[in-house]
Short mmCIF file of N, CA and C in Angstrom, two decimals:
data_model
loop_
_atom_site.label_atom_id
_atom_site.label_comp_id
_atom_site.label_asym_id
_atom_site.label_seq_id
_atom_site.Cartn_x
_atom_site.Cartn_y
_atom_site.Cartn_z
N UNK A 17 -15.88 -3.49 1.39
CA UNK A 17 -14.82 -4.42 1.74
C UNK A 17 -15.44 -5.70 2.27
N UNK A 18 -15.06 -6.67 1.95
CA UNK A 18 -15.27 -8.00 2.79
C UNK A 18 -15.03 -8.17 3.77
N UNK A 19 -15.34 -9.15 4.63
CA UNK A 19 -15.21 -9.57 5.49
C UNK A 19 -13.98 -9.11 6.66
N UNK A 20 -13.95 -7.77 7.08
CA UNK A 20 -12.10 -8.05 7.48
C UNK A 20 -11.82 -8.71 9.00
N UNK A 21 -12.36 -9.37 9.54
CA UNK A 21 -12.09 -10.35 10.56
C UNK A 21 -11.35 -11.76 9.73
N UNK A 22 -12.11 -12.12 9.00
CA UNK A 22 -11.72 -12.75 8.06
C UNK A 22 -10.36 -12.44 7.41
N UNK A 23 -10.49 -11.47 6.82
CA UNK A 23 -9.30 -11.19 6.20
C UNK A 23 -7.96 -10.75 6.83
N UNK A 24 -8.00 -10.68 8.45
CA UNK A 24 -6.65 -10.55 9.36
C UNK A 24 -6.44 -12.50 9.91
N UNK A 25 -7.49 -12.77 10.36
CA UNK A 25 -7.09 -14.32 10.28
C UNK A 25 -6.39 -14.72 9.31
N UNK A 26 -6.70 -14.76 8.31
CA UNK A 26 -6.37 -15.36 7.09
C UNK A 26 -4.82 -14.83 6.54
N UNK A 27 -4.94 -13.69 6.95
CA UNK A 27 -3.18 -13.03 6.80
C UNK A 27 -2.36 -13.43 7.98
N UNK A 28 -2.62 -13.50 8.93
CA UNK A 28 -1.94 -14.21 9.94
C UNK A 28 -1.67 -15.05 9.68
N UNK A 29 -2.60 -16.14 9.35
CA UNK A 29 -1.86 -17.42 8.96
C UNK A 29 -0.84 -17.64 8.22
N UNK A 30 -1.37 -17.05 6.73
CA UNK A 30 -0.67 -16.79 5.72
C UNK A 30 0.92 -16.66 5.89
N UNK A 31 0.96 -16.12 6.96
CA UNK A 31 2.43 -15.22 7.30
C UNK A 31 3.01 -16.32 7.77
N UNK A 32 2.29 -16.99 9.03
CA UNK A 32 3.13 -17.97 9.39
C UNK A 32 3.72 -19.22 8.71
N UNK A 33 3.25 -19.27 7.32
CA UNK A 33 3.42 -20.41 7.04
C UNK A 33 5.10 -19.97 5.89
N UNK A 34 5.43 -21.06 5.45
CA UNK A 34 6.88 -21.28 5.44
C UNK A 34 7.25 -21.07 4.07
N UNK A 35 6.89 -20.16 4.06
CA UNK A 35 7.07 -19.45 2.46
C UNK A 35 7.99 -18.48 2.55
N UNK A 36 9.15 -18.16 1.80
CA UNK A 36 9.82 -16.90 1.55
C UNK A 36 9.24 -15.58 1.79
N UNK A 37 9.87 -14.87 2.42
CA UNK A 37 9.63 -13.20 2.09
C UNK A 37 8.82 -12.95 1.17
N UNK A 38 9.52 -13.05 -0.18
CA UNK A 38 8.55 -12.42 -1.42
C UNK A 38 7.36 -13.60 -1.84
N UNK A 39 7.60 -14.29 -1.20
CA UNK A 39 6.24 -15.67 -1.57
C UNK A 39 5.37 -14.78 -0.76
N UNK A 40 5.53 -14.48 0.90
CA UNK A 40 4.47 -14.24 1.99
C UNK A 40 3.72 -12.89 1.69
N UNK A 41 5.04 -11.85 0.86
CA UNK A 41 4.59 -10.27 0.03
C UNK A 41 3.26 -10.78 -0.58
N UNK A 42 3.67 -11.25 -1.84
CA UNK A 42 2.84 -11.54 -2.80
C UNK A 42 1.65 -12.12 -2.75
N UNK A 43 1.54 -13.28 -1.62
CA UNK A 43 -0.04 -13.65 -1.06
C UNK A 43 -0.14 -12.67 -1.01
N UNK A 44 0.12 -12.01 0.45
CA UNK A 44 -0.44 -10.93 1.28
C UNK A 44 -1.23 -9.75 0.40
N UNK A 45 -0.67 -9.81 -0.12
CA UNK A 45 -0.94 -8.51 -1.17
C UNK A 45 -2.26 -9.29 -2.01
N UNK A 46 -2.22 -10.27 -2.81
CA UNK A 46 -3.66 -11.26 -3.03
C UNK A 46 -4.34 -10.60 -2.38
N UNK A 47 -4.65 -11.00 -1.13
CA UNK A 47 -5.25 -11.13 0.14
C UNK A 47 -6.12 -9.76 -0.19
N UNK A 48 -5.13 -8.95 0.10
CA UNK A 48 -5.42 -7.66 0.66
C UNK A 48 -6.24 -6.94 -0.65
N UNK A 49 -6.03 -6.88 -2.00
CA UNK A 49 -6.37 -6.99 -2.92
C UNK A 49 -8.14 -7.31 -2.93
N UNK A 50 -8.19 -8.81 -2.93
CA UNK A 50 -9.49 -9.13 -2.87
C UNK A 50 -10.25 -8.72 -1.91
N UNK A 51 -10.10 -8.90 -0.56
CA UNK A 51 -10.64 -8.33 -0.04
C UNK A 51 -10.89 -7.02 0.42
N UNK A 52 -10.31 -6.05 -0.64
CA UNK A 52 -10.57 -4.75 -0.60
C UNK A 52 -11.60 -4.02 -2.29
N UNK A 53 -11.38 -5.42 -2.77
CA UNK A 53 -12.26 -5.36 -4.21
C UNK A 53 -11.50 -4.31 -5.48
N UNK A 54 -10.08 -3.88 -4.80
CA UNK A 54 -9.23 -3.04 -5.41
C UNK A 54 -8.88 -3.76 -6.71
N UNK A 55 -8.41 -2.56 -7.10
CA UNK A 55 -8.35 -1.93 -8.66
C UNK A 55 -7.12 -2.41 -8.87
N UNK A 56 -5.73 -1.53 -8.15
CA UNK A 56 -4.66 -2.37 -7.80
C UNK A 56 -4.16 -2.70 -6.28
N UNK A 57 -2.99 -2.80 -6.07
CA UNK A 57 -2.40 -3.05 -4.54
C UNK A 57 -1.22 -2.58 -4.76
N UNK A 58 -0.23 -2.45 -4.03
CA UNK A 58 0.92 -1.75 -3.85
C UNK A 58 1.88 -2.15 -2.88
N UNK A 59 2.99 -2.74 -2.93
CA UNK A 59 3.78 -2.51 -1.99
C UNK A 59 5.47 -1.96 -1.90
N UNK A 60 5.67 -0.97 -1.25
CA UNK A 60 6.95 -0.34 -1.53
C UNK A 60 7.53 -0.09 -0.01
N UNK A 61 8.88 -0.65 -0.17
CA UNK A 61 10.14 -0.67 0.88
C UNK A 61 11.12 0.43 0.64
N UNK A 62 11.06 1.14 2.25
CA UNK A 62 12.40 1.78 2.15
C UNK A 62 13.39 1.48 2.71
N UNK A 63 14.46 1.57 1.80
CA UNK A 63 15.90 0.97 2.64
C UNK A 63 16.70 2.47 3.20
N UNK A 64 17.00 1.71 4.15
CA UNK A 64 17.80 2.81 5.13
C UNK A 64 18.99 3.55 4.24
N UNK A 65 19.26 3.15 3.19
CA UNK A 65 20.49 3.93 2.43
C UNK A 65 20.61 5.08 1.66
N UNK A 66 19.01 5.25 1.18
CA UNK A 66 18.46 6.65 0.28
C UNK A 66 17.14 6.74 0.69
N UNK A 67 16.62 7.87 0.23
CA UNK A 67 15.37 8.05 0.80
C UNK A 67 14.18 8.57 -0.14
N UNK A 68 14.62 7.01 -0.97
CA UNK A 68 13.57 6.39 -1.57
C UNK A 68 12.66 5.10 -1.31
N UNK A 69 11.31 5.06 -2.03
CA UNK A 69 10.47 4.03 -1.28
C UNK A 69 11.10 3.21 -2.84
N UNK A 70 11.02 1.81 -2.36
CA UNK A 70 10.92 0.90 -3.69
C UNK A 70 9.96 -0.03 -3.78
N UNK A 71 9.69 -0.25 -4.67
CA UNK A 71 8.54 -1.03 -5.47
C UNK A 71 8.58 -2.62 -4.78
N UNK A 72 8.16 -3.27 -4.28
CA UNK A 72 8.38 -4.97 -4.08
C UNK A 72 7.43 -5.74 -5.07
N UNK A 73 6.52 -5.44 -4.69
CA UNK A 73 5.58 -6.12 -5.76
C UNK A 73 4.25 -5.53 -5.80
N UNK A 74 3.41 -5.60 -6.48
CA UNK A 74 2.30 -4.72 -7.07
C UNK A 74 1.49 -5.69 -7.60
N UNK A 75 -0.31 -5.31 -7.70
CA UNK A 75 -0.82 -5.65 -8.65
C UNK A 75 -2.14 -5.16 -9.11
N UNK A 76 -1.73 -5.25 -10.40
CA UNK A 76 -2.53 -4.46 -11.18
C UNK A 76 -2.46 -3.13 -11.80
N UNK A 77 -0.94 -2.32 -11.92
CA UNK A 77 -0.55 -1.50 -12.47
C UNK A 77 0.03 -1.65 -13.51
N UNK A 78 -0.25 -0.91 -14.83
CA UNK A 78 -0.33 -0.86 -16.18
C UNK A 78 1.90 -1.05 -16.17
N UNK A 79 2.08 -1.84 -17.02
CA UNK A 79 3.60 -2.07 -16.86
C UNK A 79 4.27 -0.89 -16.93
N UNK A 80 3.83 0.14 -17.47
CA UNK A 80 5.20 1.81 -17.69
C UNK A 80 4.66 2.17 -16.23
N UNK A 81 3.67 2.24 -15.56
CA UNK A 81 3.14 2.89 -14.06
C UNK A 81 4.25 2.16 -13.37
N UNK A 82 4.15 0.48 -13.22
CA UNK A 82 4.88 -0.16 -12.25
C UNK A 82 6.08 0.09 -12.21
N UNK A 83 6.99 0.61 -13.73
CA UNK A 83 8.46 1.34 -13.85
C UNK A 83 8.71 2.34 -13.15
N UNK A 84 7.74 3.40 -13.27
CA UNK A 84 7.93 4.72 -12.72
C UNK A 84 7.59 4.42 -11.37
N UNK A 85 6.96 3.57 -10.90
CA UNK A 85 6.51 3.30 -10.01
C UNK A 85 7.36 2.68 -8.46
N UNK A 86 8.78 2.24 -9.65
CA UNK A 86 9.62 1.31 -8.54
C UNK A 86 10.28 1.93 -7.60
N UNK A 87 10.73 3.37 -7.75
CA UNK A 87 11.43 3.99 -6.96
C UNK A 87 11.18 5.61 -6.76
N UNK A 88 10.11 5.74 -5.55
CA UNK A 88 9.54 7.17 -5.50
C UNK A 88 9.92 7.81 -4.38
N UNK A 89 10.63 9.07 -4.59
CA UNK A 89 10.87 9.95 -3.49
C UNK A 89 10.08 9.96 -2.44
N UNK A 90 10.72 9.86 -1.17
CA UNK A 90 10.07 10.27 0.03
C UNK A 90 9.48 11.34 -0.04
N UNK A 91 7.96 11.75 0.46
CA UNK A 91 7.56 13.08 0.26
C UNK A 91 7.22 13.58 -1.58
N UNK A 92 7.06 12.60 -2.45
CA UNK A 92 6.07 12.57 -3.16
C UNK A 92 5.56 11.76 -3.75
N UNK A 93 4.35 12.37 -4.34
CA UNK A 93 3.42 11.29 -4.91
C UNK A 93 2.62 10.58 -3.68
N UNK A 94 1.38 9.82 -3.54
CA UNK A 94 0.90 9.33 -1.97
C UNK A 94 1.44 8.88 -1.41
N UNK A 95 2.25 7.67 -1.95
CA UNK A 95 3.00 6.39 -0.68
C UNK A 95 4.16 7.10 0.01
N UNK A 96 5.00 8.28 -1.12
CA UNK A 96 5.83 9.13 -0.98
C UNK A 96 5.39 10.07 0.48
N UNK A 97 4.38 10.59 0.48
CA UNK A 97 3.56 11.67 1.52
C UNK A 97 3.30 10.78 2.45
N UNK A 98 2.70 9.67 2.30
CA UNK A 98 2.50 9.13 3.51
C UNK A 98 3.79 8.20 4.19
N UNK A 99 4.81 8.43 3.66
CA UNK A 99 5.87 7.51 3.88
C UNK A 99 6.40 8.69 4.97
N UNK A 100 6.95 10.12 4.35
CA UNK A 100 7.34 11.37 5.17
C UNK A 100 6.17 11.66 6.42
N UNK A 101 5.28 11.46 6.01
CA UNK A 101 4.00 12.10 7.50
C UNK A 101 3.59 11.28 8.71
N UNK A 102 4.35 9.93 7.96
CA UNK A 102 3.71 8.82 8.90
C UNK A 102 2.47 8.41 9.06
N UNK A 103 2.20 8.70 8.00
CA UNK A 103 0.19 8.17 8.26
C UNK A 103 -0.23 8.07 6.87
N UNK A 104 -2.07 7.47 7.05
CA UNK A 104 -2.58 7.48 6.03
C UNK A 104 -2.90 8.70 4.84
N UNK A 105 -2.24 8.45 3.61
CA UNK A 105 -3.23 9.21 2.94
C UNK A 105 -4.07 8.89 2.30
N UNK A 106 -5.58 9.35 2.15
CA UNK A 106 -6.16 9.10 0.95
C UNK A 106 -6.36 9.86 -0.40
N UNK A 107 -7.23 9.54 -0.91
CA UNK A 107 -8.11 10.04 -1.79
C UNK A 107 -9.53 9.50 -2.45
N UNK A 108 -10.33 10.37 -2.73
CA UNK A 108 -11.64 10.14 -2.79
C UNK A 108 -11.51 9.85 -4.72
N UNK A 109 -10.86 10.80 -5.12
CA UNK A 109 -10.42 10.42 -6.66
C UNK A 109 -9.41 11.39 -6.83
N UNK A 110 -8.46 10.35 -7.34
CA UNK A 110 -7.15 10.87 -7.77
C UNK A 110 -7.16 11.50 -9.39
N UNK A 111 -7.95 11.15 -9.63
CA UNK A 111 -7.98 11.67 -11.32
C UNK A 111 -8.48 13.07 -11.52
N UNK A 112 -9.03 13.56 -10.57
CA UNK A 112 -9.41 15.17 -10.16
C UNK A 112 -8.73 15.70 -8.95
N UNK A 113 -7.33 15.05 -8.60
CA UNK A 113 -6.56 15.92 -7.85
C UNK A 113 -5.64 16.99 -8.20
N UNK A 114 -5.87 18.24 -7.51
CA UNK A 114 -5.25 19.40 -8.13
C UNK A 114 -4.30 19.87 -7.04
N UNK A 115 -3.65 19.00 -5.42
CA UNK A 115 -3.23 19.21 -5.09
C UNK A 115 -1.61 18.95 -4.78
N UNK A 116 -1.87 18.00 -5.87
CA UNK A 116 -0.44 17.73 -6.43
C UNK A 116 -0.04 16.49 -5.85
N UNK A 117 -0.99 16.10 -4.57
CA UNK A 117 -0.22 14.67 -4.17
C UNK A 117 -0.35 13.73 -4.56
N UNK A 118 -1.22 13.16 -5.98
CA UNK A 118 -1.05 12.30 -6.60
C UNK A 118 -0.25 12.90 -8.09
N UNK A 119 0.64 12.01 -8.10
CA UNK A 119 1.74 12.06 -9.02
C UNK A 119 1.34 12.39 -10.45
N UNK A 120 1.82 12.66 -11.40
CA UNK A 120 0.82 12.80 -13.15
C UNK A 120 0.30 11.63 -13.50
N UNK A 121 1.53 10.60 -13.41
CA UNK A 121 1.28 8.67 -13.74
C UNK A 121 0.79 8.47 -13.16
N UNK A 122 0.23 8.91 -11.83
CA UNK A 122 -0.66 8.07 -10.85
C UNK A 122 -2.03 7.86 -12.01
N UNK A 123 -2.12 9.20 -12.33
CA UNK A 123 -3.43 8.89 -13.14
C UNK A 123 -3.21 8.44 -14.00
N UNK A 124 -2.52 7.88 -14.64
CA UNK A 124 -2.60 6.86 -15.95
C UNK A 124 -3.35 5.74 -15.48
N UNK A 125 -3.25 4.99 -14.12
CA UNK A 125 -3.93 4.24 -13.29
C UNK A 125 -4.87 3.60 -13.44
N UNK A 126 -5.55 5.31 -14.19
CA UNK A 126 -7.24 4.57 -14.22
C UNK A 126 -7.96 4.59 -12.77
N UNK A 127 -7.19 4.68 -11.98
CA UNK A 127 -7.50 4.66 -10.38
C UNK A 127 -8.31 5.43 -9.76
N UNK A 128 -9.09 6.14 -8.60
CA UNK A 128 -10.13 7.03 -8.34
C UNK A 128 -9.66 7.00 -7.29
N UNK A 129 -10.28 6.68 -6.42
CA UNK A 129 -10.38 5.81 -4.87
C UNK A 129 -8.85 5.12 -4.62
N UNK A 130 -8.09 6.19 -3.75
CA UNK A 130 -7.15 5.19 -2.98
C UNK A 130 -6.88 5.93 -2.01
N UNK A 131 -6.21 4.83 -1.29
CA UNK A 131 -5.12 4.79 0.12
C UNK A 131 -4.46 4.44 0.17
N UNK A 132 -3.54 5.02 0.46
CA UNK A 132 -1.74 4.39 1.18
C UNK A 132 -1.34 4.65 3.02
N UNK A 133 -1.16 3.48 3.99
CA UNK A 133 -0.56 3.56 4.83
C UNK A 133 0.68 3.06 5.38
N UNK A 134 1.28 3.25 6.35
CA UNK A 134 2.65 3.17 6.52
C UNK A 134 2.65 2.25 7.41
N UNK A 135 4.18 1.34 7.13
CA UNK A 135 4.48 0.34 8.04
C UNK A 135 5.24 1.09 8.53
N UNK A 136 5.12 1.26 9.93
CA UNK A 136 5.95 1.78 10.60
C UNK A 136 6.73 1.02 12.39
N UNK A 137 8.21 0.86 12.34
CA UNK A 137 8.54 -0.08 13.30
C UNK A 137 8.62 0.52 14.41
N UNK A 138 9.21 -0.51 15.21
CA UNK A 138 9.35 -0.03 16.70
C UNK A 138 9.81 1.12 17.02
N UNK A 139 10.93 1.37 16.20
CA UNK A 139 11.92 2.91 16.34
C UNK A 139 11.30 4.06 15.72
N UNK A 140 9.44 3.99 15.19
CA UNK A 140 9.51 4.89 14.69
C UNK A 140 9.41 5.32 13.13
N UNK A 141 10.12 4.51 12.73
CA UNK A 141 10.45 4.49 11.16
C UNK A 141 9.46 3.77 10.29
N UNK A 142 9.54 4.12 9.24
CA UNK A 142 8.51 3.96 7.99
C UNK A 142 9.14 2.85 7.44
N UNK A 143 9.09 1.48 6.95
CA UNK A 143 10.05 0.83 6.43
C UNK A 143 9.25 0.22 5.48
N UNK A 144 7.89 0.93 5.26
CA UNK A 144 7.28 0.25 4.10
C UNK A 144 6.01 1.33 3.38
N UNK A 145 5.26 0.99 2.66
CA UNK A 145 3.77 1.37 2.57
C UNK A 145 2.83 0.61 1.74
N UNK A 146 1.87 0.76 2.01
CA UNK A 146 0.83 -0.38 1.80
C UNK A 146 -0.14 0.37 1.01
N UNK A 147 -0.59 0.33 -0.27
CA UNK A 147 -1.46 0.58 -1.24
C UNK A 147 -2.62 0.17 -1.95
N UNK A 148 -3.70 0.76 -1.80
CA UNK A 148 -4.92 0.38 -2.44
C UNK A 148 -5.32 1.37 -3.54
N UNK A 149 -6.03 1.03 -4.87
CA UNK A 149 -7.00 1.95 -5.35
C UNK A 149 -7.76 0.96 -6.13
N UNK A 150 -8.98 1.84 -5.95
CA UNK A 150 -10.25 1.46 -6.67
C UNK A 150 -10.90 2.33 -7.88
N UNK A 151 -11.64 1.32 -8.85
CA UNK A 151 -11.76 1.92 -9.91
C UNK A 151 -12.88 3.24 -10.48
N UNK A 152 -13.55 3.35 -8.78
CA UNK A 152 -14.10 4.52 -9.00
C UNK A 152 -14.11 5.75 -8.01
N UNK A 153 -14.83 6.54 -7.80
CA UNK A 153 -14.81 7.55 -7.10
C UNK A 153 -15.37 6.99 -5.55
N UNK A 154 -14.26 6.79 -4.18
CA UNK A 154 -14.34 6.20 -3.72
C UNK A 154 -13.40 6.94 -1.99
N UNK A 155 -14.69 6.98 -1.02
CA UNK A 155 -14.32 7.45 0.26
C UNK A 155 -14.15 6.00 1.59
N UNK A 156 -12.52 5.82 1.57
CA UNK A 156 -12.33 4.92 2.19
C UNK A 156 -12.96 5.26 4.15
N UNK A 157 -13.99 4.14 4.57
CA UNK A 157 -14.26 4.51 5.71
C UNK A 157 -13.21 4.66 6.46
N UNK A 158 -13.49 5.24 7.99
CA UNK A 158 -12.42 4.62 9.13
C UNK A 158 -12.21 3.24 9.79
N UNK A 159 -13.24 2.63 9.89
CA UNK A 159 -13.03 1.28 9.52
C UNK A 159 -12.10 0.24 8.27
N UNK A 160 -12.38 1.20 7.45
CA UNK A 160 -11.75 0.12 5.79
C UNK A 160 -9.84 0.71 6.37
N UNK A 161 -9.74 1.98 6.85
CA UNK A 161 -8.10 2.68 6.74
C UNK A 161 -7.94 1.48 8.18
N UNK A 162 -8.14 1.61 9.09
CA UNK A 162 -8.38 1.21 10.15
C UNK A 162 -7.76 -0.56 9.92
N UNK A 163 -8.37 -1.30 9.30
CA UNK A 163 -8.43 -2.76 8.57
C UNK A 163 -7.07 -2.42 7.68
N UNK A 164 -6.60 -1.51 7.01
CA UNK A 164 -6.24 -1.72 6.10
C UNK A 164 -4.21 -1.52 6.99
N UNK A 165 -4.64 -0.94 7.96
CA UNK A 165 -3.26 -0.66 8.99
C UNK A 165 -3.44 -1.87 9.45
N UNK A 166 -3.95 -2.27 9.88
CA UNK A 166 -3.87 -3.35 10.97
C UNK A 166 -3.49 -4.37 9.58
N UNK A 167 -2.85 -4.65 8.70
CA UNK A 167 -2.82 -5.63 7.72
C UNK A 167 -1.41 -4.92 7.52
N UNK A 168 -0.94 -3.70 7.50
CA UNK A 168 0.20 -2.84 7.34
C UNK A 168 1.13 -3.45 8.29
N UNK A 169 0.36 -3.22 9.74
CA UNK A 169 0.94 -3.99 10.94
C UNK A 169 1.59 -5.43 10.59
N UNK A 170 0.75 -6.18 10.34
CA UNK A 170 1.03 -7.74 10.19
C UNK A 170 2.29 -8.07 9.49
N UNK A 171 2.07 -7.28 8.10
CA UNK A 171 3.63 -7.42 7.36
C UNK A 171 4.35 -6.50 7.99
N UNK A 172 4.31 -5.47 8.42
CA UNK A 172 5.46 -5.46 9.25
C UNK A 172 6.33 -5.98 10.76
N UNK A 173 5.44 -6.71 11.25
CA UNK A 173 5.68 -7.69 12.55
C UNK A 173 6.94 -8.51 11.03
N UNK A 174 6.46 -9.37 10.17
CA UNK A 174 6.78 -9.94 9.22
C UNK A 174 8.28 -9.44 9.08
N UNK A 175 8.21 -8.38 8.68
CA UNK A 175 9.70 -7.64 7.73
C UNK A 175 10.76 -7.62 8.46
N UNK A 176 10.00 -7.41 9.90
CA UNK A 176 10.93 -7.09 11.28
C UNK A 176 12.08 -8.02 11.80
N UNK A 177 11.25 -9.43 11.68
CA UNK A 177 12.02 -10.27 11.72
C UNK A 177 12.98 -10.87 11.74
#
C-alpha cells in the first residue's frame, strides 16, 4: 500500500470540498483504489428499509459482477458477512474459498486478495461497506485493514451528515 498518511489527508480534504455525495463517493473510492494498488473497490449502502446492502459505485468489476453485485443480502457473500458481524472480513484468495463466504460471482472477479469493512455509525449500525481486492494471492496486514477503516470512518463521518 502507499503511503497511508498521505492517503487519509488527502481523503479528508477531498471530503471537504464541495462536491455532491456521489461526486465525494466516487473520488473517495479513486483514492482508496490507488492507493491500495487494488484490482477493484467497492462501495455498498444499506438503507434502513430491507436488509439489503446496495451497490453505490464500484470500480473495476466486470459489468454482469457489478449487476449481481448491486443488491446483496445481509449475511452473504463478504460485504454481506461483514455488514451482519460488524467487522472486517478478509481473504487471502477468494478463488480457493471453500467456505462459502465468497459468493460463486465473486470469483468471476478474477480477484484473490480482498477485504471488506464496515461503516458503522454512532447507534451502532452498519450503514455501509467498504471494498478492496487484489489481483493476486494476497494477506491484508493489520496496518493495511487498520488504514483501510480509518478511510471507512471518514465516509462515514461524510454519510452522517
Amino acid at each position: 500500500m502507499k503511503d497511508k498518511t498521505k492517503l487519509l489527508i488527502t481523503l479528508e480534504e477531498l471530503l471537504k470540498k464541495d462536491f455532491s455525495l456521489d461526486e465525494k463517493i466516487k473520488e473517495a473510492l479513486k483514492l482508496i483504489f490507488e492507493a491500495f494498488e487494488a484490482k477493484n473497490c467497492t462501495f455498498h449502502r444499506a438503507d434502513s428499509g430491507d436488509s439489503f446492502l446496495h451497490l453505490v459505485d464500484q470500480i473495476g468489476l466486470p459489468e454482469k459482477i457489478a449487476q449481481i453485485a448491486s443488491k446483496i443480502p445481509i449475511g452473504k457473500g463478504m460485504a454481506g458477512i461483514c455488514a451482519e458481524r460488524k467487522e472486517a472480513v478478509t481473504m487471502c484468495n477468494l478463488q480457493k474459498d471453500e467456505s462459502g463466504v465468497a459468493r460463486p460471482a465473486a470469483k468471476d472477479t478474477k480477484v484473490e486478495g480482498a477485504v471488506v469493512v464496515p461503516l458503522i455509525n454512532k447507534e451502532g449500525k452498519v450503514i455501509a461497506t467498504l471494498g478492496i481486492g487484489k489481483s493476486g494471492e494476497y494477506d491484508y496486514s493489520d496496518d493495511e485493514i487498520v488504514s483501510l477503516k480509518k478511510c471507512a470512518q471518514l465516509l462515514m463521518e461524510k454519510l452522517s451528515q
